[in-house]
CSV table of C-alpha atoms in Angstrom, one decimal:
chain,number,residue,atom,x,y,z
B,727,UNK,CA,92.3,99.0,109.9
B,728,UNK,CA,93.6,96.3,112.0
B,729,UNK,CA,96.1,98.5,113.5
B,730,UNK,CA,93.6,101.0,114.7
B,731,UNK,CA,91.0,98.7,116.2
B,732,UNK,CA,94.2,97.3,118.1
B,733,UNK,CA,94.4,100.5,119.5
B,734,UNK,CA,91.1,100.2,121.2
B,735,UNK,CA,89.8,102.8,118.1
B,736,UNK,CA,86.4,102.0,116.8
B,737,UNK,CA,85.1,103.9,113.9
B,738,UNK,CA,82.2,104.0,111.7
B,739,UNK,CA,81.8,102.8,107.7
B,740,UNK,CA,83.5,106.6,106.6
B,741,UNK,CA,86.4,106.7,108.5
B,742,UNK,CA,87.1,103.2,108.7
B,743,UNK,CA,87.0,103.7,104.8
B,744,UNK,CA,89.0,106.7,105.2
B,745,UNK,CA,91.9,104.5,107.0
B,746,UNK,CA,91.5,101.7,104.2
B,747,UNK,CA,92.3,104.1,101.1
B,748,UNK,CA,94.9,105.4,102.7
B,749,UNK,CA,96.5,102.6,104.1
B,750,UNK,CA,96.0,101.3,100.4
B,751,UNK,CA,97.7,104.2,98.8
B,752,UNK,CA,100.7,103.7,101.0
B,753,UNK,CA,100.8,99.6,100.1
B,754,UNK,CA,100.3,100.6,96.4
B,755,UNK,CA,103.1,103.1,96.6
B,756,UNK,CA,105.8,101.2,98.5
B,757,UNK,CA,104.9,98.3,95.6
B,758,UNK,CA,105.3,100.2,92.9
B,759,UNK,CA,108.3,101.8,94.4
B,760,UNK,CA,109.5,98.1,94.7
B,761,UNK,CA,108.7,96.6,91.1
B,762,UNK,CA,109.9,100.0,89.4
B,763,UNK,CA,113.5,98.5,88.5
B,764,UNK,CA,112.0,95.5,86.5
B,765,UNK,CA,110.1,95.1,83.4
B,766,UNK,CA,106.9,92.9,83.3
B,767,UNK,CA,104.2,91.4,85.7
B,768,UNK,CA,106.7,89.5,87.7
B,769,UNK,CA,108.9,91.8,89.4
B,770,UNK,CA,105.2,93.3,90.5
B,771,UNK,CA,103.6,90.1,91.8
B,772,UNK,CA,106.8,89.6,93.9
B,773,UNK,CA,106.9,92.9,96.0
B,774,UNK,CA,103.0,92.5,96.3
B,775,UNK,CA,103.3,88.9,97.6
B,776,UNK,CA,106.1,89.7,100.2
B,777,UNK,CA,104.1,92.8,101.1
B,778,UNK,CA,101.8,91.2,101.8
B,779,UNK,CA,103.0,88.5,103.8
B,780,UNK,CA,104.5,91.3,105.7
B,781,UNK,CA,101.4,92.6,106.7
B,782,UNK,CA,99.6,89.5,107.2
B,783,UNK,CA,102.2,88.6,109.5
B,784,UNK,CA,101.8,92.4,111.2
B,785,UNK,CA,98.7,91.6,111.5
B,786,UNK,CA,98.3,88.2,113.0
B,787,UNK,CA,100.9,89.7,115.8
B,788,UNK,CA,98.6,92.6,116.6
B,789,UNK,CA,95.7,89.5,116.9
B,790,UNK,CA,97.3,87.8,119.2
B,791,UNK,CA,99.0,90.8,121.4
B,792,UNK,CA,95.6,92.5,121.5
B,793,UNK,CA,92.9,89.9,121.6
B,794,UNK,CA,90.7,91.9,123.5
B,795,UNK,CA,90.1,95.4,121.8
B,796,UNK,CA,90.8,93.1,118.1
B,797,UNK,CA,87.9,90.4,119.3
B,798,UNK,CA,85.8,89.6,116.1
B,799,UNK,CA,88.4,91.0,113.7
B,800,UNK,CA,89.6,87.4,112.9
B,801,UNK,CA,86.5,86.4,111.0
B,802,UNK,CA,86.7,90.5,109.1
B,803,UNK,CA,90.6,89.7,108.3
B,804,UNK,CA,89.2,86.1,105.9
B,805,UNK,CA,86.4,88.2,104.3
B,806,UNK,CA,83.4,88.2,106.2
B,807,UNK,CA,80.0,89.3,104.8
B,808,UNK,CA,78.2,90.0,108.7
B,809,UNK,CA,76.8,92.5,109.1
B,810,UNK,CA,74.8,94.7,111.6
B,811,UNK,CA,71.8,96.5,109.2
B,812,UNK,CA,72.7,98.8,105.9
B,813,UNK,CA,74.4,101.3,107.3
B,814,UNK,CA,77.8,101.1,106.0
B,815,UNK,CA,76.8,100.2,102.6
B,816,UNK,CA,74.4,102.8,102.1
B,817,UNK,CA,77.5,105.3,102.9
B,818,UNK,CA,80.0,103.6,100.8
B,819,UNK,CA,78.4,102.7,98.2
B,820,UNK,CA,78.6,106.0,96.6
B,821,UNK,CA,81.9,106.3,96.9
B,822,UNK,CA,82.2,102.9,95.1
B,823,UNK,CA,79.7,104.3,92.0
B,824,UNK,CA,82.1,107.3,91.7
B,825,UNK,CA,85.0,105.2,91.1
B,826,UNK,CA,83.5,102.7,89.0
B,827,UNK,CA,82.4,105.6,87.0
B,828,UNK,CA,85.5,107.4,86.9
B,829,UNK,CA,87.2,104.1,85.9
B,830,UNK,CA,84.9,103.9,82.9
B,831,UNK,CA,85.5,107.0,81.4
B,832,UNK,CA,89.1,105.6,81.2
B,833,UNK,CA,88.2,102.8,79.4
B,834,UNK,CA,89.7,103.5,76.4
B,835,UNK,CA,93.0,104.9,77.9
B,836,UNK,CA,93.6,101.5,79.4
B,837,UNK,CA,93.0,99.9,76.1
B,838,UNK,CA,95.8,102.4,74.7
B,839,UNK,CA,98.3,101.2,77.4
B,840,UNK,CA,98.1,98.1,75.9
B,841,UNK,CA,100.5,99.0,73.5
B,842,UNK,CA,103.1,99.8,75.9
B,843,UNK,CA,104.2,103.6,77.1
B,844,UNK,CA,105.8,104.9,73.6
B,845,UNK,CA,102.9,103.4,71.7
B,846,UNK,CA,100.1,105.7,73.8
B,847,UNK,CA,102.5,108.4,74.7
B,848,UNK,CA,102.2,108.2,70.9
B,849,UNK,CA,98.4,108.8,70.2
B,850,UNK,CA,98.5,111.5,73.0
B,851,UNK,CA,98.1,109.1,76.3
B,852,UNK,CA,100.2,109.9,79.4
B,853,UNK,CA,100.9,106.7,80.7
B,854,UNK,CA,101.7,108.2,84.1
B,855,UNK,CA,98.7,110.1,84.7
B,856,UNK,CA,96.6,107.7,83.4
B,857,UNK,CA,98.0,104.3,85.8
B,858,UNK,CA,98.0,106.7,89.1
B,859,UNK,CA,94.2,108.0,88.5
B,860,UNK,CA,93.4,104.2,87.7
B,861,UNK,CA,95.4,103.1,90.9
B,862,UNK,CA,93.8,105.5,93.1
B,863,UNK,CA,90.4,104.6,91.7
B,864,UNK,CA,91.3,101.4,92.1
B,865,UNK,CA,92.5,101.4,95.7
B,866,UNK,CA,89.4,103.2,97.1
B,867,UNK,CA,87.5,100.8,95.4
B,868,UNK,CA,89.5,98.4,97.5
B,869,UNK,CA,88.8,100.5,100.2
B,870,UNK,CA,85.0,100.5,100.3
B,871,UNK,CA,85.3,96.8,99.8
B,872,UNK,CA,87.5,95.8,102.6
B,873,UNK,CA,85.7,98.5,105.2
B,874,UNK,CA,82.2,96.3,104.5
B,875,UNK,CA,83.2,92.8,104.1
B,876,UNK,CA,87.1,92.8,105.2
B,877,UNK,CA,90.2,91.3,102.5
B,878,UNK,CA,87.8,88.9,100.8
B,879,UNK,CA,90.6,86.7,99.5
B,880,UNK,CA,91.7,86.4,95.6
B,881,UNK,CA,88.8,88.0,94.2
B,882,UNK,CA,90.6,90.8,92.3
B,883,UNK,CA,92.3,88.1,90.8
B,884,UNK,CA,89.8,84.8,90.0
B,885,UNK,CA,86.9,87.0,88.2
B,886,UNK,CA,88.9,89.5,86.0
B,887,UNK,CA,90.9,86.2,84.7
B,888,UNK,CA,87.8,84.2,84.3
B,889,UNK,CA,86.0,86.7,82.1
B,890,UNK,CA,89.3,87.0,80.0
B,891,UNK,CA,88.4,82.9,79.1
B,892,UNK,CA,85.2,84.4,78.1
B,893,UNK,CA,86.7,86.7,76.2
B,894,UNK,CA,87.9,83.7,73.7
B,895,UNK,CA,84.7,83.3,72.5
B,896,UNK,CA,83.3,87.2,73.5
B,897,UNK,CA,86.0,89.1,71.9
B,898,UNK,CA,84.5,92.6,72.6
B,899,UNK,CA,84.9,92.1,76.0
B,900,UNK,CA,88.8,92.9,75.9
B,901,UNK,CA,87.5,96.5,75.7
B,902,UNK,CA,88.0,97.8,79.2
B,903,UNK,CA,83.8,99.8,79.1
B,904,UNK,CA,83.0,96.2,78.3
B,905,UNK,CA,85.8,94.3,80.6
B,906,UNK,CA,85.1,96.2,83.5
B,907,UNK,CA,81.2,95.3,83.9
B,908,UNK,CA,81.9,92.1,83.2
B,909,UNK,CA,84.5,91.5,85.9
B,910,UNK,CA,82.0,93.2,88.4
B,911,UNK,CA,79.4,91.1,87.4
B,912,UNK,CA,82.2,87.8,87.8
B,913,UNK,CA,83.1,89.4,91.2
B,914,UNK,CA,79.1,89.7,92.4
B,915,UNK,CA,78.8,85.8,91.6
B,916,UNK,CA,81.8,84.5,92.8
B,917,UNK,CA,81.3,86.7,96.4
B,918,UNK,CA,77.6,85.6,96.1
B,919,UNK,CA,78.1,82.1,94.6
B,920,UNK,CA,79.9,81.8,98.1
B,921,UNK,CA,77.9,82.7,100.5
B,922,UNK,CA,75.0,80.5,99.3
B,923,UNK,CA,76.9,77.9,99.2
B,924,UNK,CA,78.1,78.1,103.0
B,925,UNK,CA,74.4,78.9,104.0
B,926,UNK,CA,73.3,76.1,102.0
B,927,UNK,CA,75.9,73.6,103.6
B,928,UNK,CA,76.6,74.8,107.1
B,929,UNK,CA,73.3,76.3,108.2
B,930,UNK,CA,72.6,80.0,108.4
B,931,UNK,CA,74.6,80.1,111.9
B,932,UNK,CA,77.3,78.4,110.7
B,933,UNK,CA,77.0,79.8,107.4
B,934,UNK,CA,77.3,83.3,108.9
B,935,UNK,CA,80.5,82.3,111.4
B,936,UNK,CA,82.6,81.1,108.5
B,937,UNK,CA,84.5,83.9,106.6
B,938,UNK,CA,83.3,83.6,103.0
B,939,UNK,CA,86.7,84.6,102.0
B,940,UNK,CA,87.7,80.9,102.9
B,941,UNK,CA,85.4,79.7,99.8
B,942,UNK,CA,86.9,82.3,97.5
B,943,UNK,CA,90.2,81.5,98.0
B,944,UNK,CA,89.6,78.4,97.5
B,945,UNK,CA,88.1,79.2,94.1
B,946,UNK,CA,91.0,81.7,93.4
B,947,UNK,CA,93.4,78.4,94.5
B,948,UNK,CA,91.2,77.0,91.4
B,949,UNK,CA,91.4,79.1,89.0
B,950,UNK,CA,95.3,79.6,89.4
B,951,UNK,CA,95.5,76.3,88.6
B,952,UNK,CA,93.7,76.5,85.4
B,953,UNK,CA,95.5,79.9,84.2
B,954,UNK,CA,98.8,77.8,84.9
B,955,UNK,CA,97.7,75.1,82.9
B,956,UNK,CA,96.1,77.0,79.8
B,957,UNK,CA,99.3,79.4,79.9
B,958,UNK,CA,102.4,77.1,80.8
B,959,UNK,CA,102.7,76.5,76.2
B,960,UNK,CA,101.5,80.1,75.6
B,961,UNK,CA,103.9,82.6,74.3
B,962,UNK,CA,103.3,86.5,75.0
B,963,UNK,CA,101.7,88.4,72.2
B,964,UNK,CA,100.9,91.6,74.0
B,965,UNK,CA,101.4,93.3,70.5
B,966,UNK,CA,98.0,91.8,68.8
B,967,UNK,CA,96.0,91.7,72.0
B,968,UNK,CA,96.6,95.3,72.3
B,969,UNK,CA,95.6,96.3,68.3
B,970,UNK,CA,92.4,93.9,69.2
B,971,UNK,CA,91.4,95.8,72.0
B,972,UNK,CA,91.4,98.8,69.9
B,973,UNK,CA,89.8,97.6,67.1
B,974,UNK,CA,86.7,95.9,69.1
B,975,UNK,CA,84.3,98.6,69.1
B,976,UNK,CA,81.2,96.4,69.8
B,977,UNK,CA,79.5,94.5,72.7
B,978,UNK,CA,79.9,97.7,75.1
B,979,UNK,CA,76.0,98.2,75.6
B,980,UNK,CA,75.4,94.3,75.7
B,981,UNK,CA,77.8,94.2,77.8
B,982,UNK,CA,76.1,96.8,80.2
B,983,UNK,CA,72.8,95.0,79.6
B,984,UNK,CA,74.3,91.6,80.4
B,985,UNK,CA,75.7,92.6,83.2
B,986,UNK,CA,72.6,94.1,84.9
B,987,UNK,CA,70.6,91.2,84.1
B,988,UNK,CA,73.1,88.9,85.7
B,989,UNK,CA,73.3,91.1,88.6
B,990,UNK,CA,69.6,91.1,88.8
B,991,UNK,CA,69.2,87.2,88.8
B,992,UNK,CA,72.5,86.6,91.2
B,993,UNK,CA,70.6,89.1,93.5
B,994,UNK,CA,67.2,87.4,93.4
B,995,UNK,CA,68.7,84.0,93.7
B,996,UNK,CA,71.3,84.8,96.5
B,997,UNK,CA,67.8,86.5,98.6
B,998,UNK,CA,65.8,83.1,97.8
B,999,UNK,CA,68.3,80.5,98.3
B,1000,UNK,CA,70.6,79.0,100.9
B,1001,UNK,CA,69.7,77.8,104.7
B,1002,UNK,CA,66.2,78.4,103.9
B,1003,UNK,CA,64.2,78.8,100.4
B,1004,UNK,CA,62.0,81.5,100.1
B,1005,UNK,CA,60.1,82.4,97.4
B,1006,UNK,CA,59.2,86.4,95.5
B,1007,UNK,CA,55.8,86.3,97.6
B,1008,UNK,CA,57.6,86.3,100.6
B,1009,UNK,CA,60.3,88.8,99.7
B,1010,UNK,CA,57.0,91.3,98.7
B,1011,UNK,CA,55.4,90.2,102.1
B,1012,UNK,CA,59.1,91.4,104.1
B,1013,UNK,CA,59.1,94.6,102.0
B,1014,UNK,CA,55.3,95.6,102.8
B,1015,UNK,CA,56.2,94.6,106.8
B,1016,UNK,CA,53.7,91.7,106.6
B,1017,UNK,CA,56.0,89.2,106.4
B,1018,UNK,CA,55.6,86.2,109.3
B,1019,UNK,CA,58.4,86.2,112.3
B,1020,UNK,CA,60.2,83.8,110.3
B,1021,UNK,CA,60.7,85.1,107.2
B,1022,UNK,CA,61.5,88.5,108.9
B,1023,UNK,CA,64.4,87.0,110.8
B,1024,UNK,CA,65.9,85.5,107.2
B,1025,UNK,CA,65.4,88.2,105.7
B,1026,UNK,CA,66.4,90.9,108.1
B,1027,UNK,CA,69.7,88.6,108.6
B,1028,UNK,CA,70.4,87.5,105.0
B,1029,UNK,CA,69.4,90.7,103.0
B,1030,UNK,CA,72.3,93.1,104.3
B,1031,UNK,CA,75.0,90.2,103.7
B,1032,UNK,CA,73.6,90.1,99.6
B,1033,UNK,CA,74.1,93.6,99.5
B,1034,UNK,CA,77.5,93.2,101.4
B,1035,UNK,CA,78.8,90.7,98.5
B,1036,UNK,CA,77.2,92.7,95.6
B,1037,UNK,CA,79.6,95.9,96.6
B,1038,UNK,CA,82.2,94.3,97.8
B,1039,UNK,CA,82.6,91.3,94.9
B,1040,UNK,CA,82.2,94.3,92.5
B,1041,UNK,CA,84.7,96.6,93.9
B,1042,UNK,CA,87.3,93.8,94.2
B,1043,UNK,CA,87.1,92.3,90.6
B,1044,UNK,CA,86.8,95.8,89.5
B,1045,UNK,CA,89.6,96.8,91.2
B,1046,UNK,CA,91.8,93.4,90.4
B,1047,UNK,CA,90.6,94.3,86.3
B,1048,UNK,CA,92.1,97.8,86.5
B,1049,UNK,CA,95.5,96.5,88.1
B,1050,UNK,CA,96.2,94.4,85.8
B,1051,UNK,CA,95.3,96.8,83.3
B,1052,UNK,CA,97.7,99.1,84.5
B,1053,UNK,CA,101.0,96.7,85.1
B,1054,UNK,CA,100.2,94.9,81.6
B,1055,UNK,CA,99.3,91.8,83.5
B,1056,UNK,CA,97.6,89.4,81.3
């Protein structure tokens, strides 16, 4: 994306979504090509770290050597939920429901590759076929998310790994039907959680200059932390996890209903909260245009950026979830 707008190349929420998915399928490619000689997560986290320090470096260079026709992409390159009405998520978003769908029906194939490529080659799952649909579902997803709100940072990674601590106490939700909600839900609140917070702190101008990317990295900086903590006396024991998840056959539709509830309230409190309270009245008022001037300009500003960080945190953890899934990250 970068490397079109520094071409002078403006284009709309398809196209620029277009570019994103495929410029996603070629990094997902080239670090799979990479981490195919090794065994494990680590080879994999490797060649997608120096990847992407490649391109972040690519990138910056194309900031700098074309300042002009890149102006504003700065903000858009640290996760930035701006934006100019609901145009772009209105088209995206269905491409986003397809995939989370799609990803859903192979629920219980990622469970099964849990026990490694013999063990579901065994019960009649192709691992191959099964980790490049859930790749390429995954990346698009990435792709609608990065053509709203930009590389919101560490997402993919914080939200998926904080609902596997809930999963300690939950066990059902190591089933991927149930995981994958709940990382979505994780995602919407830590995008969300965010952006309230820098309209709460900094003002809605302020709050609205500085990428909220720069919060959830900071998070994801967080959570690291705590996985390396909990994990540093942990031994592997991919073996039982894997039986688990195919022996948990409840909490799927409680999951579901948890999950829209908590999207539901992060929604309502994300509209009501942050430079300015509001309260339902005044959200009916905006909806039936009799809303007051100033109520219309918070709501008109701070409406589009909610539904920004409810697709794009949802498509991120989503997509982090199935990843993870796939290379047997835990």
């Amino acid at each position: 994306v970068v490397t079109v707008a520094a071409f002078g190349i403006s284009l709309p929420a398809l196209p620029a979504g277009a570019t994103a998915f495929l410029g996603g399928l070629l990094a997902a490619a080239v670090v799979l090509g990479l981490s195919r000689a090794g065994a494990g997560p680590i080879r994999l986290v490797l060649a997608g770290s120096a990847l992407t320090l490649a391109l972040s470096g690519l990138s910056g260079m194309l900031l700098l050597l074309r300042s002009q026709q890149t102006t504003g992409l700065f903000a858009w390159g640290n996760g930035s939920l701006a934006q100019i009405g609901m145009q772009s998520i209105d088209r995206l978003t269905p491409l986003a429901l397809v995939a989370f769908a799609g990803l859903m029906l192979l629920g219980r194939r990622l469970d099964i590759l849990a026990l490694g490529d013999d063990g579901a080659a065994v019960v009649g799952v192709s691992p191959r076929l099964t980790r490049s649909i859930a790749v390429i579902l995954a990346v698009l997803l990435a792709a609608v998310s990065v053509a709203v709100a930009g590389p919101v940072g560490f997402v993919g990674l914080c939200a998926p790994a904080a609902v596997r601590l809930l999963s300690t106490w939950i066990p059902g939700l190591v089933r991927h039907r149930a995981f994958i909600p709940a990382s979505a839900l994780a995602g919407v609140l830590v995008v969300l959680g965010a952006d309230v917070l820098l309209r709460a702190v900094f003002g809605a101008q302020a709050g609205a200059e500085v990428p909220t990317g720069i919060v959830t990295t900071c998070f994801g900086a967080l959570v690291l932390i705590v996985l390396a903590h909990r994990s540093r006396d942990m031994g592997t024991d991919s073996g039982s996890t894997a039986f688990a998840r195919l022996r948990s056959r409840r909490a799927f539709v409680l999951t579901l209903v948890a999950t829209a509830v908590g999207l539901l309230g992060a929604v309502v409190v994300a509209t009501l909260f942050g430079d300015a309270t509001l309260l339902l009245g005044d959200v009916g008022n905006w909806l039936a245009g009799r809303s007051g001037q100033f109520v219309s300009y918070v709501l008109d500003t701070r409406v589009p950026r909610v539904a920004a960080a409810l697709l794009a945190g949802a498509a991120l953890a989503v997509a982090g979830a199935v990843v993870q899934a796939v290379s047997r990250n835990p």
